[in-house]
Tab-separated table of C-alpha atoms in Angstrom:
chain	number	residue	atom	x	y	z
S	1	MET	CA	173.524	-1.448	-41.410
S	2	SER	CA	171.605	-1.517	-38.237
S	3	LYS	CA	168.320	0.018	-37.208
S	4	GLY	CA	166.494	-0.606	-34.014
S	5	SER	CA	166.212	0.080	-30.351
S	6	SER	CA	169.581	-1.307	-29.337
S	7	ASN	CA	172.335	1.216	-28.678
S	8	HIS	CA	175.178	-1.154	-29.219
S	9	ALA	CA	176.103	-3.405	-32.088
S	10	LYS	CA	177.477	-6.645	-30.737
S	11	LEU	CA	178.435	-9.822	-32.435
S	12	GLU	CA	176.218	-12.109	-30.460
S	13	VAL	CA	175.901	-15.789	-30.854
S	14	THR	CA	172.332	-16.072	-31.947
S	15	ASN	CA	169.828	-18.864	-31.647
S	16	LYS	CA	167.252	-19.798	-34.180
S	17	LEU	CA	163.627	-19.751	-33.142
S	18	LEU	CA	162.005	-22.997	-34.227
S	19	ASP	CA	158.629	-22.763	-32.585
S	20	LEU	CA	156.589	-20.549	-30.298
S	21	GLN	CA	153.768	-21.741	-28.046
S	22	TRP	CA	151.656	-19.599	-25.808
S	23	LYS	CA	149.139	-19.846	-23.035
S	24	MET	CA	147.219	-17.386	-20.999
S	25	GLY	CA	146.792	-18.050	-17.303
S	26	MET	CA	145.383	-16.349	-14.270
S	27	ALA	CA	146.977	-16.242	-10.862
S	28	VAL	CA	143.938	-16.618	-8.664
S	29	SER	CA	145.220	-16.725	-5.119
S	30	SER	CA	148.468	-17.026	-3.180
S	31	ASP	CA	149.514	-17.348	0.395
S	32	ASN	CA	150.198	-13.622	0.436
S	33	CYS	CA	146.973	-12.572	-1.131
S	34	ARG	CA	143.689	-14.398	-1.166
S	35	SER	CA	142.442	-12.648	-4.253
S	36	LEU	CA	145.182	-11.989	-6.820
S	37	LYS	CA	143.113	-12.092	-10.014
S	38	SER	CA	146.190	-11.506	-12.108
S	39	PRO	CA	146.166	-12.648	-15.748
S	40	TYR	CA	149.451	-13.432	-17.469
S	41	VAL	CA	150.764	-14.640	-20.816
S	42	ALA	CA	153.320	-17.468	-20.863
S	43	LEU	CA	155.455	-18.156	-23.934
S	44	MET	CA	157.427	-21.310	-24.679
S	45	LEU	CA	160.149	-20.883	-27.286
S	46	LYS	CA	161.839	-23.805	-28.934
S	47	VAL	CA	165.286	-22.633	-29.964
S	48	ALA	CA	168.236	-24.196	-31.721
S	49	ASP	CA	171.749	-22.988	-31.032
S	50	GLN	CA	174.579	-22.796	-33.542
S	51	SER	CA	175.438	-26.461	-33.051
S	52	GLY	CA	171.859	-27.544	-33.641
S	53	GLN	CA	171.082	-28.378	-30.026
S	54	ILE	CA	167.462	-27.697	-29.203
S	55	THR	CA	166.254	-26.259	-25.904
S	56	ASN	CA	163.006	-24.873	-24.555
S	57	LYS	CA	162.951	-21.427	-23.028
S	58	SER	CA	159.857	-20.147	-21.319
S	59	PHE	CA	158.816	-16.950	-19.622
S	60	GLU	CA	155.755	-15.124	-18.342
S	61	MET	CA	154.523	-11.609	-18.902
S	62	THR	CA	151.783	-9.510	-17.418
S	63	ILE	CA	149.216	-8.226	-19.897
S	64	PRO	CA	150.838	-4.772	-20.198
S	65	GLN	CA	154.256	-6.419	-20.627
S	66	PHE	CA	152.851	-8.623	-23.375
S	67	GLN	CA	151.339	-5.641	-25.136
S	68	HIS	CA	154.705	-3.887	-25.076
S	69	PHE	CA	156.409	-7.053	-26.352
S	70	PHE	CA	153.895	-7.380	-29.185
S	71	LYS	CA	154.307	-3.710	-30.079
S	72	GLN	CA	158.092	-4.102	-30.294
S	73	LEU	CA	157.741	-7.052	-32.648
S	74	LYS	CA	155.317	-5.150	-34.854
S	75	GLU	CA	157.814	-2.285	-35.035
S	76	MET	CA	160.484	-4.786	-35.963
S	77	ALA	CA	158.304	-6.106	-38.778
S	78	ALA	CA	157.706	-2.595	-40.051
S	79	VAL	CA	161.439	-1.925	-40.123
S	80	ILE	CA	162.343	-5.228	-41.694
S	81	GLU	CA	159.944	-4.529	-44.558
S	82	THR	CA	161.570	-1.228	-45.396
S	83	VAL	CA	165.162	-2.449	-45.275
J	1	MET	CA	131.904	5.233	20.233
J	2	GLN	CA	133.254	2.741	22.694
J	3	ARG	CA	136.266	3.411	24.789
J	4	VAL	CA	139.288	1.669	23.353
J	5	GLN	CA	142.075	0.756	25.719
J	6	SER	CA	145.363	1.488	24.106
J	7	ARG	CA	148.208	-0.761	25.130
J	8	PHE	CA	150.524	2.046	24.312
J	9	ARG	CA	151.822	3.498	27.572
J	10	PRO	CA	154.498	6.159	27.743
J	11	ALA	CA	157.720	5.258	29.515
J	12	GLY	CA	157.625	8.356	31.629
J	13	GLY	CA	155.829	11.648	31.890
J	14	ALA	CA	158.800	13.830	31.122
J	15	GLY	CA	160.290	13.951	27.695
J	16	THR	CA	157.292	12.414	25.973
J	17	SER	CA	156.936	13.799	22.496
J	18	PRO	CA	153.784	15.747	21.674
J	19	ALA	CA	152.975	13.350	18.847
J	20	PHE	CA	153.150	10.421	21.166
J	21	SER	CA	151.081	12.112	23.844
J	22	ALA	CA	148.447	12.948	21.314
J	23	ALA	CA	148.456	9.365	20.118
J	24	ILE	CA	147.780	8.183	23.653
J	25	ALA	CA	145.392	10.924	24.607
J	26	PHE	CA	142.951	10.346	21.839
J	27	SER	CA	142.374	6.803	22.910
J	28	TRP	CA	140.368	8.184	25.818
J	29	ARG	CA	136.872	9.238	24.851
J	30	GLU	CA	136.832	12.461	26.897
J	31	ALA	CA	139.888	13.922	25.206
J	32	GLU	CA	139.206	12.457	21.844
J	33	GLN	CA	137.546	15.313	20.047
J	34	SER	CA	139.803	18.160	21.110
J	35	VAL	CA	142.999	16.206	20.733
J	36	ALA	CA	141.886	14.830	17.402
J	37	MET	CA	141.373	18.321	16.107
J	38	ALA	CA	144.490	19.816	17.589
J	39	GLY	CA	146.819	16.928	17.103
J	40	GLU	CA	145.492	15.233	14.022
J	41	LEU	CA	148.322	16.047	11.709
J	42	GLU	CA	150.925	15.519	14.393
J	43	SER	CA	149.567	12.244	15.665
J	44	SER	CA	148.972	10.734	12.273
J	45	LYS	CA	152.546	11.263	11.108
J	46	PRO	CA	154.228	8.516	13.129
J	47	LEU	CA	151.538	5.987	12.267
J	48	SER	CA	151.691	6.909	8.585
J	49	GLY	CA	155.422	6.490	8.739
J	50	LEU	CA	155.050	3.159	10.453
J	51	LEU	CA	152.639	1.803	7.871
J	52	ASN	CA	154.948	3.014	5.127
J	53	GLY	CA	157.883	1.313	6.768
J	54	LEU	CA	155.971	-1.943	7.109
J	55	ALA	CA	154.892	-1.793	3.487
J	56	GLN	CA	158.431	-1.092	2.273
J	57	SER	CA	159.867	-3.875	4.324
J	58	THR	CA	157.527	-6.648	3.399
J	59	PHE	CA	155.504	-5.844	0.308
J	60	HIS	CA	158.331	-4.153	-1.509
J	61	ARG	CA	161.058	-6.289	0.096
J	62	HIS	CA	163.141	-3.321	1.186
J	63	SER	CA	165.685	-4.703	3.593
J	64	GLY	CA	167.087	-2.691	6.475
J	65	ILE	CA	163.800	-1.564	7.950
J	66	THR	CA	164.001	-3.110	11.354
J	67	GLU	CA	161.678	-2.905	14.311
J	68	GLU	CA	164.343	-0.902	16.121
J	69	LEU	CA	164.622	1.591	13.262
J	70	LEU	CA	160.875	2.141	13.187
J	71	ARG	CA	160.753	2.585	16.934
J	72	THR	CA	163.659	5.025	17.249
J	73	GLN	CA	162.573	7.071	14.271
J	74	LEU	CA	158.839	7.230	14.828
J	75	TYR	CA	158.157	6.387	18.453
J	76	PRO	CA	161.410	7.179	20.276
J	77	ASP	CA	159.757	7.494	23.684
J	78	VAL	CA	158.217	4.064	23.624
J	79	PRO	CA	160.298	1.245	25.092
J	80	PRO	CA	160.916	-1.764	22.831
J	81	GLU	CA	158.811	-4.190	24.875
J	82	GLU	CA	155.783	-1.960	24.417
J	83	PHE	CA	156.480	-1.063	20.830
J	84	ARG	CA	156.593	-4.690	19.829
J	85	PRO	CA	152.912	-5.534	20.446
J	86	PHE	CA	151.851	-2.253	18.817
J	87	LEU	CA	153.892	-3.097	15.726
J	88	ALA	CA	152.468	-6.597	15.747
J	89	LYS	CA	148.958	-5.181	15.845
J	90	MET	CA	149.600	-2.928	12.860
J	91	ARG	CA	151.282	-5.746	10.999
J	92	GLY	CA	148.348	-7.983	11.715
J	93	ILE	CA	145.977	-5.413	10.340
J	94	LEU	CA	147.958	-5.170	7.100
J	95	LYS	CA	148.732	-8.876	7.166
J	96	VAL	CA	152.397	-8.509	6.646
J	97	LYS	CA	154.669	-11.501	6.975
J	98	LYS	CA	157.739	-10.842	9.029
J	99	GLN	CA	160.818	-11.601	6.950
J	100	ASN	CA	162.014	-14.280	9.300
J	101	TYR	CA	160.206	-17.452	8.344
J	102	ASN	CA	159.952	-18.629	11.927
J	103	GLU	CA	158.142	-15.620	13.223
J	104	ARG	CA	154.709	-15.296	11.749
J	105	LEU	CA	152.947	-12.392	13.280
J	106	TRP	CA	149.643	-12.602	11.534
J	107	ASP	CA	146.591	-13.278	13.485
J	108	PHE	CA	144.331	-16.234	12.878
J	109	THR	CA	141.951	-15.592	15.752
J	110	GLY	CA	138.371	-14.569	15.327
J	111	ASP	CA	137.264	-13.176	12.027
J	112	ILE	CA	140.216	-10.981	11.220
J	113	HIS	CA	140.659	-10.798	7.522
J	114	SER	CA	143.405	-8.351	7.116
J	115	ILE	CA	143.537	-5.789	4.447
J	116	ALA	CA	146.246	-6.760	1.987
J	117	TYR	CA	145.470	-10.459	2.169
J	118	ALA	CA	141.822	-9.874	1.370
J	119	ASP	CA	142.613	-7.119	-1.134
J	120	MET	CA	139.751	-5.150	0.337
J	121	ASP	CA	137.808	-2.617	-1.609
J	122	PHE	CA	136.965	0.590	0.149
J	123	ASN	CA	133.582	-0.461	1.495
J	124	GLN	CA	135.077	-3.600	2.969
J	125	LEU	CA	137.912	-1.530	4.368
J	126	GLU	CA	135.597	0.902	6.147
J	127	ALA	CA	133.614	-1.949	7.638
J	128	PHE	CA	136.760	-3.774	8.706
J	129	LEU	CA	138.349	-0.716	10.310
J	130	THR	CA	135.144	0.220	12.108
J	131	ALA	CA	134.976	-3.279	13.549
J	132	GLN	CA	138.598	-2.969	14.662
J	133	THR	CA	137.861	0.281	16.518
J	134	LYS	CA	135.130	-1.426	18.486
J	135	LYS	CA	137.299	-4.316	19.617
J	136	GLN	CA	139.046	-4.603	22.966
J	137	GLY	CA	142.687	-3.734	22.280
J	138	GLY	CA	141.872	-2.684	18.760
J	139	ILE	CA	142.667	0.563	17.034
J	140	THR	CA	141.446	4.087	17.610
J	141	ALA	CA	139.256	6.083	15.288
J	142	ASP	CA	142.134	8.322	14.254
J	143	GLN	CA	144.364	5.336	13.627
J	144	ALA	CA	141.577	3.948	11.462
J	145	VAL	CA	141.619	7.151	9.425
J	146	VAL	CA	145.375	6.952	8.927
J	147	ILE	CA	145.211	3.299	7.936
J	148	SER	CA	142.383	3.998	5.518
J	149	LYS	CA	144.303	6.835	3.877
J	150	PHE	CA	147.428	4.716	3.696
J	151	TRP	CA	145.622	1.848	1.999
J	152	LYS	CA	143.973	4.160	-0.529
J	153	ASN	CA	147.351	5.569	-1.489
J	154	HIS	CA	149.308	2.349	-1.563
J	155	LYS	CA	146.832	-0.334	-2.547
J	156	THR	CA	147.857	-0.571	-6.198
J	157	LYS	CA	151.562	-0.634	-5.522
J	158	ILE	CA	151.205	-3.237	-2.807
J	159	LYS	CA	149.044	-5.381	-5.064
J	160	GLU	CA	151.689	-5.190	-7.776
J	161	SER	CA	154.354	-6.240	-5.313
J	162	LEU	CA	152.285	-9.186	-4.124
J	163	ILE	CA	151.669	-10.296	-7.699
J	164	ASN	CA	155.370	-10.005	-8.426
J	165	GLN	CA	156.275	-12.083	-5.382
J	166	SER	CA	154.091	-14.922	-6.583
J	167	ARG	CA	155.750	-15.067	-10.000
J	168	TRP	CA	158.227	-17.898	-9.794
J	169	GLU	CA	158.901	-18.586	-13.459
J	170	ASN	CA	161.121	-16.527	-15.722
J	171	SER	CA	159.834	-13.108	-16.512
J	172	LEU	CA	160.885	-10.826	-19.325
J	173	LYS	CA	163.187	-8.288	-17.721
J	174	ALA	CA	164.323	-6.441	-20.820
J	175	MET	CA	164.201	-6.591	-24.568
J	176	ASN	CA	166.497	-5.101	-27.189
J	177	TRP	CA	166.325	-5.524	-30.912
J	178	ARG	CA	167.765	-4.369	-34.157
J	179	VAL	CA	167.459	-5.212	-37.813
J	180	ASP	CA	170.588	-6.173	-39.683
J	181	LEU	CA	171.309	-6.759	-43.314
J	182	LYS	CA	172.943	-10.111	-43.632
J	183	SER	CA	175.092	-10.652	-46.635
J	184	GLN	CA	174.742	-14.077	-48.097
J	185	SER	CA	176.405	-15.214	-51.202
J	186	LYS	CA	174.542	-17.608	-53.377
J	187	HIS	CA	175.928	-18.766	-56.667
J	188	PHE	CA	178.409	-15.904	-56.756
J	189	GLU	CA	175.690	-13.364	-56.098
J	190	GLN	CA	175.557	-11.246	-52.993
J	191	ILE	CA	172.124	-11.278	-51.478
J	192	ASN	CA	171.294	-8.983	-48.627
J	193	VAL	CA	168.713	-10.480	-46.319
J	194	PRO	CA	167.263	-8.428	-43.497
J	195	VAL	CA	167.213	-10.232	-40.190
J	196	ALA	CA	165.931	-9.171	-36.797
J	197	ILE	CA	168.283	-9.710	-33.883
J	198	VAL	CA	166.470	-9.806	-30.568
J	199	GLU	CA	167.968	-9.943	-27.094
J	200	LEU	CA	165.625	-11.138	-24.383
J	201	GLU	CA	166.691	-10.842	-20.794
J	202	LEU	CA	164.933	-13.580	-18.857
J	203	GLY	CA	165.149	-13.918	-15.134
J	204	LYS	CA	163.533	-15.128	-11.966
J	205	ASN	CA	163.090	-13.223	-8.704
J	206	GLY	CA	166.388	-12.889	-6.937
J	207	GLN	CA	168.396	-14.811	-9.520
J	208	GLU	CA	170.781	-13.719	-12.203
J	209	SER	CA	169.198	-13.221	-15.583
J	210	GLU	CA	169.992	-15.103	-18.719
J	211	CYS	CA	170.247	-13.434	-22.065
J	212	LEU	CA	168.509	-15.185	-24.918
J	213	CYS	CA	169.626	-13.955	-28.285
J	214	LEU	CA	167.438	-14.806	-31.256
J	215	GLU	CA	167.636	-14.178	-34.932
J	216	PHE	CA	164.739	-14.356	-37.316
J	217	ASP	CA	163.959	-13.339	-40.862
J	218	GLU	CA	160.862	-11.671	-42.219
J	219	ILE	CA	158.985	-14.925	-42.725
J	220	LYS	CA	159.611	-16.157	-39.207
J	221	LEU	CA	158.670	-12.788	-37.805
J	222	SER	CA	155.326	-12.815	-39.557
J	223	GLN	CA	154.649	-16.311	-38.203
J	224	ILE	CA	155.402	-15.043	-34.714
J	225	LEU	CA	153.145	-12.051	-35.148
J	226	LYS	CA	150.326	-14.304	-36.270
J	227	LYS	CA	150.593	-16.305	-33.049
J	228	LEU	CA	150.789	-13.202	-30.924
J	229	THR	CA	147.649	-11.915	-32.574
J	230	GLU	CA	145.942	-15.054	-31.284
J	231	VAL	CA	147.152	-14.150	-27.804
J	232	GLU	CA	145.756	-10.673	-28.180
J	233	GLU	CA	142.383	-12.080	-29.224
J	234	SER	CA	142.437	-14.266	-26.159
J	235	ILE	CA	143.149	-11.266	-23.955
J	236	ASN	CA	140.287	-9.343	-25.532
J	237	THR	CA	137.932	-12.234	-24.881
J	238	LEU	CA	138.971	-12.219	-21.251
J	239	THR	CA	138.476	-8.497	-20.762
J	240	ASN	CA	135.358	-8.250	-22.905
J	241	PRO	CA	133.473	-11.487	-22.572
J	242	ALA	CA	130.994	-11.896	-25.400
């Protein structure tokens, strides 16, 4: 049984999320633009693969991207409760 | 209004397009008013197109917009050696880096702070453009109007592009998820545990993305949500300082 936003059911090799760290930064200035003033959220995920090997994966999101990401996870939680 | 010498000279009298003639004519004070009124729409089109082309090529990284393309499409009667300085002037005003690393066309002289680099607001823009119209070899009043209109329409998109170009770490390109029921057997009993399967597509500018596939149960998910709530609080503090 599958419920969610994905259209396809694959048998993926999944990783386990061990830890999540976050920071919020602000891009102030760049060589293209003296005044960027662009806030962003950076996440660092510590994941373990099927063999137990641990790696760090990180990525950045703009504020609207983060809000969408957060919303998706909240939806996930709502679904997981009802299953 | 001071007389502004336009470096733009037509190649020959015959066969000059009306748009181009109007563009030249209104650089002379005597003809300015009448030509501006009669030719405003006509004369602003090529310059609008040019600014658009410059923006596409450098802010939005659209390849294939060459100097030659811009010239033949928008200013076909202008020879390349005269088009080049005109293009350079417009580039300098927008502060657009030419794609070729070796050829920087922006202008460091005097007090030119060009528009995109300074992320000008509209008051700054008006002041800047007015100053440019008064300079020797600067822009005309009508060109200033076109540039102003262009910036008002494109400012947000250009800003977004600039922000995107300065993001060098992984960004979240896409996200898919579903909730599965995992069957686990424990002491001869079948237990169905709901798990969330999440696919994160992570990638950097111009590189192939990687797909990170994660699985977490309800407990893990609530831990994650707790942390993300902290992020949200941080964002709120930033946007609404106490």
